[in-house]
Coordinates of C-alpha atoms in Angstrom, one line a residue:
Chain A
M770 CA 139.6 130.5 51.5
Q771 CA 138.5 127.5 49.5
N772 CA 138.4 125.3 52.5
L773 CA 136.3 127.6 54.6
G774 CA 134.0 128.3 51.7
L775 CA 134.4 132.1 51.8
D776 CA 135.1 132.2 48.0
V777 CA 131.4 132.3 47.2
F778 CA 131.2 135.9 48.4
F779 CA 133.4 137.0 45.5
K780 CA 131.2 135.4 42.9
G781 CA 128.7 137.6 41.2
T782 CA 126.7 139.8 43.6
N783 CA 126.5 137.2 46.4
F784 CA 127.6 139.5 49.1
L785 CA 125.4 142.4 48.0
R786 CA 122.4 140.0 48.0
L787 CA 123.2 139.0 51.5
L788 CA 123.3 142.6 52.6
D789 CA 120.0 143.2 50.8
G790 CA 118.5 140.3 52.8
L791 CA 119.8 141.9 56.0
W792 CA 118.2 145.2 55.0
V793 CA 114.8 143.4 54.7
A794 CA 115.3 142.2 58.3
V795 CA 116.3 145.6 59.6
R796 CA 113.5 147.3 57.7
I797 CA 110.8 145.0 59.2
S798 CA 112.2 145.6 62.7
L799 CA 112.5 149.4 62.3
I800 CA 108.9 149.7 61.1
S801 CA 107.7 147.5 63.9
V802 CA 109.6 149.4 66.5
A803 CA 108.2 152.7 65.3
I804 CA 104.7 151.4 65.5
S805 CA 105.4 149.8 68.9
I806 CA 106.7 153.0 70.4
I807 CA 103.8 155.1 69.2
L808 CA 101.1 152.7 70.1
G809 CA 103.0 151.4 73.1
I810 CA 103.0 154.9 74.8
A811 CA 99.2 155.1 74.3
V812 CA 98.7 151.5 75.6
G813 CA 101.0 152.2 78.5
V814 CA 99.1 155.3 79.6
L815 CA 95.9 153.3 79.3
M816 CA 97.3 150.5 81.4
T817 CA 97.8 152.9 84.4
S818 CA 94.1 153.4 84.4
K819 CA 92.3 152.1 87.5
S820 CA 89.5 150.5 85.5
R821 CA 89.1 146.8 86.3
I822 CA 88.3 145.8 82.7
I823 CA 91.4 147.5 81.3
K824 CA 93.5 145.9 84.0
V825 CA 92.2 142.4 83.1
V826 CA 92.5 142.9 79.4
S827 CA 96.0 144.3 79.6
K828 CA 97.1 141.4 81.9
I829 CA 95.8 138.9 79.4
Y830 CA 97.4 140.7 76.5
L831 CA 100.8 140.8 78.3
E832 CA 100.5 137.1 79.3
I833 CA 99.8 136.1 75.7
V834 CA 102.8 137.9 74.4
R835 CA 104.9 136.5 77.2
I836 CA 103.9 132.9 76.6
M837 CA 103.4 132.5 72.8
P838 CA 106.6 132.1 70.8
Q839 CA 106.8 134.7 68.0
M840 CA 107.0 131.9 65.5
V841 CA 103.5 130.7 66.6
L842 CA 102.1 134.2 66.3
L843 CA 103.6 134.5 62.8
F844 CA 101.9 131.3 61.7
I845 CA 98.6 132.3 63.2
V846 CA 98.6 135.7 61.4
Y847 CA 100.1 134.5 58.1
F848 CA 98.4 131.1 57.8
G849 CA 95.5 131.2 60.3
S850 CA 94.0 134.7 59.9
T851 CA 94.2 134.6 56.2
R852 CA 92.2 131.3 56.3
V853 CA 89.6 132.5 58.8
F854 CA 89.0 136.0 57.5
R855 CA 89.6 135.2 53.8
W856 CA 91.8 138.2 53.3
N857 CA 95.2 138.3 51.7
I858 CA 98.1 139.9 53.4
S859 CA 101.7 139.6 52.4
A860 CA 104.3 137.9 54.5
E861 CA 106.0 141.1 55.3
I862 CA 102.8 142.8 56.5
S863 CA 102.1 139.7 58.7
A864 CA 105.6 140.0 60.2
I865 CA 105.1 143.6 60.9
I866 CA 101.7 142.9 62.5
V867 CA 103.2 140.2 64.8
F868 CA 106.2 142.2 65.7
S869 CA 104.1 145.3 66.5
F870 CA 101.7 143.2 68.5
W871 CA 104.6 142.0 70.6
G872 CA 106.4 145.3 70.7
V873 CA 103.3 147.3 71.8
A874 CA 102.9 144.9 74.7
E875 CA 106.5 145.3 75.8
M876 CA 106.6 149.0 75.3
G877 CA 103.2 149.4 77.0
D878 CA 104.5 147.5 80.0
L879 CA 107.7 149.6 80.1
V880 CA 105.7 152.8 79.8
R881 CA 103.4 151.7 82.5
G882 CA 106.4 150.9 84.7
A883 CA 108.0 154.2 84.0
L884 CA 104.8 156.2 84.6
I885 CA 104.2 154.4 88.0
S886 CA 107.7 155.2 89.0
I887 CA 107.1 158.9 88.7
P888 CA 106.4 160.2 92.2
K889 CA 102.8 161.0 93.0
I890 CA 103.7 164.5 94.0
Q891 CA 104.4 165.4 90.3
Y892 CA 100.8 164.7 89.4
E893 CA 99.5 166.5 92.5
S894 CA 101.7 169.5 91.9
S895 CA 100.6 170.0 88.3
E896 CA 97.0 169.5 89.4
A897 CA 97.5 172.2 92.0
L898 CA 98.8 174.5 89.3
G899 CA 95.5 174.0 87.5
M900 CA 96.8 171.8 84.6
A901 CA 94.3 169.5 82.9
A902 CA 95.1 165.8 82.9
S903 CA 96.2 166.0 79.3
Q904 CA 98.5 168.9 80.0
T905 CA 100.0 167.0 83.0
Y906 CA 100.8 164.1 80.8
L907 CA 102.1 166.1 77.9
Y908 CA 104.3 168.6 79.8
I909 CA 105.2 166.9 83.1
I910 CA 105.0 163.2 83.0
L911 CA 106.0 162.1 79.5
P912 CA 109.2 164.1 79.3
Q913 CA 110.4 162.4 82.5
T914 CA 109.5 158.9 81.3
V915 CA 111.0 159.3 77.9
R916 CA 114.5 159.4 79.3
R917 CA 114.0 156.1 81.1
L918 CA 112.3 154.6 78.0
I919 CA 114.8 155.4 75.3
P920 CA 117.5 152.9 76.4
L921 CA 114.8 150.2 76.8
S922 CA 113.3 150.8 73.4
I923 CA 116.7 150.7 71.8
N924 CA 117.1 147.3 73.4
L925 CA 113.8 146.3 71.8
I926 CA 115.2 147.1 68.4
T927 CA 118.0 144.6 68.8
R928 CA 115.6 142.0 70.0
M929 CA 113.4 142.6 67.0
I930 CA 116.3 142.4 64.6
K931 CA 117.3 139.1 66.1
T932 CA 113.7 137.8 65.9
T933 CA 113.4 138.8 62.3
S934 CA 115.5 135.7 61.5
L935 CA 112.2 133.8 62.0
V936 CA 110.4 135.4 59.1
M937 CA 112.1 133.2 56.7
M938 CA 109.7 130.5 58.0
I939 CA 106.8 132.4 56.4
G940 CA 108.6 132.8 53.1
I941 CA 110.2 136.2 53.4
V942 CA 113.6 136.3 51.6
E943 CA 115.8 137.8 54.3
V944 CA 119.4 137.2 55.1
L945 CA 119.1 133.6 56.2
K946 CA 117.1 132.7 53.2
V947 CA 119.6 134.4 50.9
A948 CA 122.3 132.5 52.7
Q949 CA 120.6 129.2 52.0
Q950 CA 120.1 130.2 48.3
I951 CA 123.7 131.0 47.9
I952 CA 124.8 127.7 49.5
E953 CA 122.4 125.7 47.3
A954 CA 123.5 127.4 44.2
N955 CA 127.2 126.8 44.9
R956 CA 126.8 123.3 46.3
R957 CA 128.9 121.7 43.6
V958 CA 131.7 124.2 43.0
S959 CA 132.1 125.1 46.7
P960 CA 130.8 122.4 49.0
N961 CA 132.2 124.2 52.1
A962 CA 130.2 127.3 51.4
T963 CA 127.9 126.2 54.2
F964 CA 130.5 127.0 56.7
G965 CA 131.6 130.3 55.3
V966 CA 128.2 131.7 54.5
F967 CA 126.7 130.8 57.9
A968 CA 129.7 132.2 59.7
V969 CA 129.3 135.5 57.8
V970 CA 125.6 135.6 58.6
F971 CA 126.4 135.0 62.2
L972 CA 129.0 137.8 62.1
L973 CA 126.6 140.2 60.3
Y974 CA 123.9 139.8 62.9
F975 CA 126.5 140.4 65.6
L976 CA 127.9 143.5 63.9
I977 CA 124.4 145.0 63.6
C978 CA 123.1 144.1 67.1
W979 CA 126.2 144.6 69.2
P980 CA 126.7 148.4 68.6
I981 CA 123.0 149.0 69.2
S982 CA 122.9 147.1 72.5
R983 CA 126.2 148.8 73.6
L984 CA 124.5 152.2 72.9
A985 CA 121.5 151.1 74.9
S986 CA 123.5 150.1 78.0
Y987 CA 125.6 153.2 77.7
L988 CA 122.5 155.4 77.7
E989 CA 121.0 153.4 80.5
K990 CA 124.0 154.0 82.7
R991 CA 124.3 157.7 81.7
W992 CA 120.6 158.6 82.2
A993 CA 120.0 156.4 85.2
Chain B
M413 CA 86.5 123.1 64.1
D414 CA 86.6 119.4 63.5
W415 CA 87.0 117.5 66.8
N416 CA 87.7 114.1 65.1
V417 CA 90.7 115.7 63.4
I418 CA 92.0 117.1 66.7
I419 CA 91.7 113.8 68.4
S420 CA 93.5 112.0 65.6
Y421 CA 96.3 114.6 65.8
L422 CA 96.7 114.4 69.6
P423 CA 99.4 111.6 69.7
R424 CA 101.6 113.4 67.3
Y425 CA 101.4 116.6 69.3
K426 CA 102.0 114.7 72.5
D427 CA 105.2 113.3 71.1
A428 CA 106.3 116.7 69.9
L429 CA 105.6 118.2 73.3
L430 CA 107.7 115.5 75.0
L431 CA 110.6 116.1 72.5
T432 CA 110.4 119.9 73.1
L433 CA 110.3 119.4 76.9
R434 CA 113.2 116.9 76.8
I435 CA 115.4 119.4 74.9
G436 CA 114.0 122.3 76.8
W437 CA 114.8 121.1 80.3
Q438 CA 118.3 119.9 79.3
G439 CA 118.9 123.2 77.7
V440 CA 117.7 125.2 80.7
L441 CA 119.7 123.1 83.1
F442 CA 123.0 123.5 81.1
A443 CA 122.2 127.2 80.6
L444 CA 121.8 127.7 84.3
I445 CA 125.1 125.9 85.0
T446 CA 126.9 127.8 82.3
G447 CA 125.4 131.0 83.5
I448 CA 126.4 130.6 87.1
L449 CA 130.0 129.6 86.2
C450 CA 130.4 132.5 83.8
A451 CA 128.9 134.9 86.3
L452 CA 131.3 133.6 88.9
V453 CA 134.4 134.1 86.6
I454 CA 133.4 137.7 85.9
Y455 CA 132.5 138.4 89.5
L456 CA 135.8 137.0 90.8
K457 CA 137.7 138.9 88.1
I458 CA 139.7 135.9 86.9
P459 CA 142.1 137.3 84.3
V460 CA 142.0 136.1 80.6
L461 CA 139.1 133.8 81.3
R462 CA 137.0 136.8 82.1
Q463 CA 137.7 138.4 78.8
I464 CA 136.9 135.3 76.9
I465 CA 133.6 134.8 78.7
G466 CA 132.8 138.5 78.1
I467 CA 133.2 137.9 74.4
Y468 CA 131.1 134.7 74.5
I469 CA 128.3 136.6 76.3
E470 CA 128.3 139.5 73.9
V471 CA 128.3 137.2 70.8
F472 CA 125.5 134.9 71.9
R473 CA 123.3 137.7 73.3
N474 CA 123.6 139.6 70.0
T475 CA 122.8 136.9 67.6
P476 CA 119.5 135.0 67.0
L477 CA 119.2 131.4 68.1
L478 CA 118.2 130.4 64.6
V479 CA 121.5 131.6 63.2
Q480 CA 123.4 129.9 66.0
L481 CA 121.6 126.6 65.3
F482 CA 122.2 126.8 61.6
F483 CA 125.9 127.4 62.3
I484 CA 126.1 124.5 64.7
Y485 CA 124.0 122.1 62.6
F486 CA 125.0 122.9 59.1
A487 CA 128.3 124.7 59.2
L488 CA 130.3 122.8 61.9
P489 CA 130.1 119.4 60.2
K490 CA 132.2 121.1 57.4
I491 CA 135.1 121.4 59.8
G492 CA 134.5 117.9 61.1
L493 CA 132.2 118.5 64.0
Q494 CA 129.0 116.5 63.5
L495 CA 126.3 116.4 66.1
S496 CA 122.8 114.8 66.1
P497 CA 119.9 117.3 65.7
E498 CA 118.9 116.8 69.3
A499 CA 122.4 117.4 70.6
C500 CA 122.5 120.6 68.4
G501 CA 119.3 121.8 69.9
V502 CA 120.5 121.2 73.5
L503 CA 123.9 122.8 72.7
G504 CA 122.4 125.8 71.0
L505 CA 119.9 126.4 73.8
S506 CA 122.6 126.0 76.4
L507 CA 124.9 128.4 74.8
L508 CA 122.3 131.0 74.2
G509 CA 120.7 130.5 77.6
G510 CA 124.1 130.5 79.3
A511 CA 124.9 134.0 78.0
Y512 CA 121.5 135.3 79.2
M513 CA 121.7 133.6 82.6
A514 CA 125.3 134.8 83.1
E515 CA 124.2 138.4 82.5
T516 CA 121.2 138.0 84.9
I517 CA 123.2 136.4 87.7
R518 CA 126.1 138.8 87.2
S519 CA 123.8 141.8 87.7
G520 CA 122.3 140.0 90.7
L521 CA 125.8 139.7 92.2
E522 CA 126.7 143.3 91.5
N523 CA 123.5 144.6 93.1
I524 CA 124.3 143.2 96.5
A525 CA 124.9 146.2 98.7
V526 CA 128.5 146.7 99.8
I527 CA 127.4 146.8 103.4
Q528 CA 126.7 143.1 103.2
S529 CA 130.3 142.1 102.5
E530 CA 131.5 144.7 105.0
S531 CA 129.3 143.3 107.7
A532 CA 130.4 139.8 106.9
E533 CA 134.0 140.9 107.1
S534 CA 133.5 142.6 110.5
L535 CA 131.9 139.4 111.8
G536 CA 135.2 137.7 111.0
M537 CA 134.1 135.7 107.9
S538 CA 136.7 134.9 105.4
K539 CA 136.3 135.9 101.7
S540 CA 135.1 132.5 100.6
Q541 CA 132.7 132.2 103.5
T542 CA 131.3 135.7 102.8
F543 CA 130.7 134.7 99.2
R544 CA 129.2 131.3 100.0
Y545 CA 126.9 132.2 102.8
V546 CA 126.1 135.9 102.3
I547 CA 126.6 137.1 98.7
F548 CA 125.8 134.2 96.5
P549 CA 122.4 133.1 98.1
Q550 CA 121.2 136.7 98.0
A551 CA 122.3 137.2 94.5
L552 CA 120.5 134.1 93.4
S553 CA 117.4 135.1 95.2
S554 CA 117.3 138.6 93.6
S555 CA 117.9 137.2 90.2
V556 CA 115.1 134.7 90.4
P557 CA 112.7 136.9 88.4
G558 CA 115.3 137.3 85.7
I559 CA 116.1 133.6 85.7
M560 CA 112.5 132.7 85.3
A561 CA 112.0 135.2 82.5
N562 CA 115.0 133.5 80.8
V563 CA 113.5 130.1 81.3
I564 CA 110.3 131.2 79.6
F565 CA 112.3 132.8 76.9
L566 CA 114.3 129.6 76.3
L567 CA 111.2 127.5 76.2
K568 CA 109.7 129.9 73.6
E569 CA 112.9 129.8 71.6
T570 CA 112.6 126.0 71.2
S571 CA 110.1 126.9 68.4
V572 CA 113.0 127.3 66.0
F573 CA 114.1 123.7 66.3
S574 CA 111.8 122.7 63.5
T575 CA 114.4 124.2 61.1
I576 CA 117.0 121.6 62.0
S577 CA 114.5 118.8 61.4
L578 CA 113.6 118.2 65.0
M579 CA 110.0 117.1 65.2
D580 CA 108.9 119.6 67.8
L581 CA 105.5 121.3 68.1
M582 CA 106.2 123.8 65.4
F583 CA 107.4 121.1 63.0
T584 CA 104.4 118.9 63.7
A585 CA 101.9 121.8 63.1
K586 CA 103.6 122.8 59.9
D587 CA 103.8 119.2 58.7
L588 CA 100.2 118.5 59.4
I589 CA 99.0 121.7 57.8
G590 CA 101.1 120.8 54.7
M591 CA 99.6 117.3 54.5
Y592 CA 95.9 117.8 55.4
A593 CA 95.4 121.6 55.3
K594 CA 93.4 121.6 58.5
T595 CA 95.0 125.0 59.3
I596 CA 92.6 126.2 62.0
E597 CA 92.7 122.9 64.0
C598 CA 96.5 122.6 63.8
L599 CA 97.1 126.2 64.8
T600 CA 94.7 126.0 67.7
M601 CA 96.4 122.8 69.0
L602 CA 99.7 124.5 68.6
V603 CA 98.6 127.4 70.8
V604 CA 97.1 125.0 73.4
F605 CA 100.2 122.9 73.6
Y606 CA 102.5 125.8 74.0
L607 CA 100.1 127.0 76.8
I608 CA 100.3 123.6 78.4
M609 CA 104.1 123.8 78.3
I610 CA 104.8 127.4 79.3
L611 CA 101.9 128.5 81.5
P612 CA 102.8 126.2 84.4
V613 CA 106.4 127.6 84.2
S614 CA 105.0 131.1 84.3
I615 CA 102.9 130.4 87.3
L616 CA 105.7 128.6 89.1
G617 CA 107.9 131.6 88.4
N618 CA 105.4 133.9 90.1
I619 CA 105.3 131.6 93.1
L620 CA 109.1 131.3 93.3
E621 CA 109.4 135.1 93.0
R622 CA 107.3 135.6 96.1
R623 CA 108.8 132.8 98.1
L624 CA 112.4 133.6 97.5
R625 CA 112.4 137.3 98.2
F626 CA 114.7 137.2 101.2
A627 CA 117.4 139.4 99.7
E628 CA 115.8 142.7 100.7
F629 CA 117.8 144.0 103.5
G630 CA 120.3 146.8 102.7
S631 CA 119.5 147.0 99.0

C-alpha cells in the first residue's frame, strides 16, 4: 500500500474530497447535456429548413465546433469574452456555456440526421390527414426520432464527462485538481501518492463512463 | 487589436504549431497502426489476445486523454518508467487513438455484407485471399469517414499537452497571456493557428471520403 501510494486515501477525508470533485465534473456535464438536448432539438429542426441562410450558418456553426478544441473554446469564453464584454462569469458557468455550445451543435446535427431519415411519406400522410406543420412534428416525427436519438445523446453524456477533465485549466476544482491537491499535500509523507491517486482517478472516470457507454450501445442495438 | 504584438508573437506560435504537428502526426500514425492491428485481432477472433484488446479499447475509450497523460507522465515514473514529455504525448495520443481507430475499423469490417465473402469463396479464393483482396480494402474504404473524424479528434486533443509542460499552442497562448496580458491577440492567434492546423485535414477528409467510396456494392 505504501509503495503504491494508496495510503493517502485513508487519511482524513481525502477519498470523499475526490468524489466531491467527481460530482462537480458530472454536474457540469449533466446540466450541459440537458441544455444541449432541449436546444439541440430546436436547432436540429431549424437545420432541416430549406432556407439558404440557415444552411450556411448551421454549416459554419458545425464546422467551428468540429475544428476548435474544447479547451480553446473554454479559454475564449472564460478569458476572452470576459475581457471583451467586461462581464463577470464564473468558471463553472463558462464551462457550461462551452459544453452547451458544443452539445447543441452535436445534438442539432443528430436531430437533423434523424429527421431526414424519416421517410417523406410520413410528412405527406400527416398533411393529407389535415395536420398542421406543428402537429406533424409533435405527434408524428418527433416520437420516431426520439428513439434513434436517445442512445446517441447518452453517448454524448460520457463524452462530456470525459471532457470535463479540461475544466481544471480554467480553475474549477474538479476531480483532477483535487487529486493534485492531495498529492501536493502528502508529498513528504507519501511520495508515491502520485501513482495511487492518479490510478484511482483513472479508475473513477472509467467506472462512471463505462456503464453509461454500455447502456448506450445496448439501447442502440435494441432499438435499431 | 495590436498588430505589432501579433507579429512579435508569430515565431513562438510557429514553433508551437510545429511541435503540435510533430506529436500529432506521430500519434495519428501509431494510432492507425494500433487500431488496424487491434481490429484484426478482434475480427479474426484470436483467443485471449482478443479479450485483452477488448479491455484496452474499453478502458481507453472511457477515460479522458488528460487523465491518461497524467497517469503516464506523473504516475508511471513512480514505478520506474520515466519518459520524456514528448514521448508521453505521442504514447498517450497513440493509445487513445488506437482504441478509437480499432473501434472504427472493427465496425467497418463487420459491416461488409456476408455475400462478399460468400462470392469470394465461390470464386475459389482462400480465406486469406478473401480477407486481403475483398474484405479488408472495402472495410478500410467504408471506415474512412470514421478514421478522418478520429484524426481531427486526435489533433484537437493535442490541446491538453500543455498540462505536461509541452510548449504547444495552448501552452504558448496561456504563457503569453500570463506574461503580457494581451488576451485578445493571443486568443485570436490561437484560434487562427488551430484553423491552420485542422482545417486542411477537414477538407482533405471530405475529398478522401468522396474518392474512396468504392465499397458500396452489396451493402
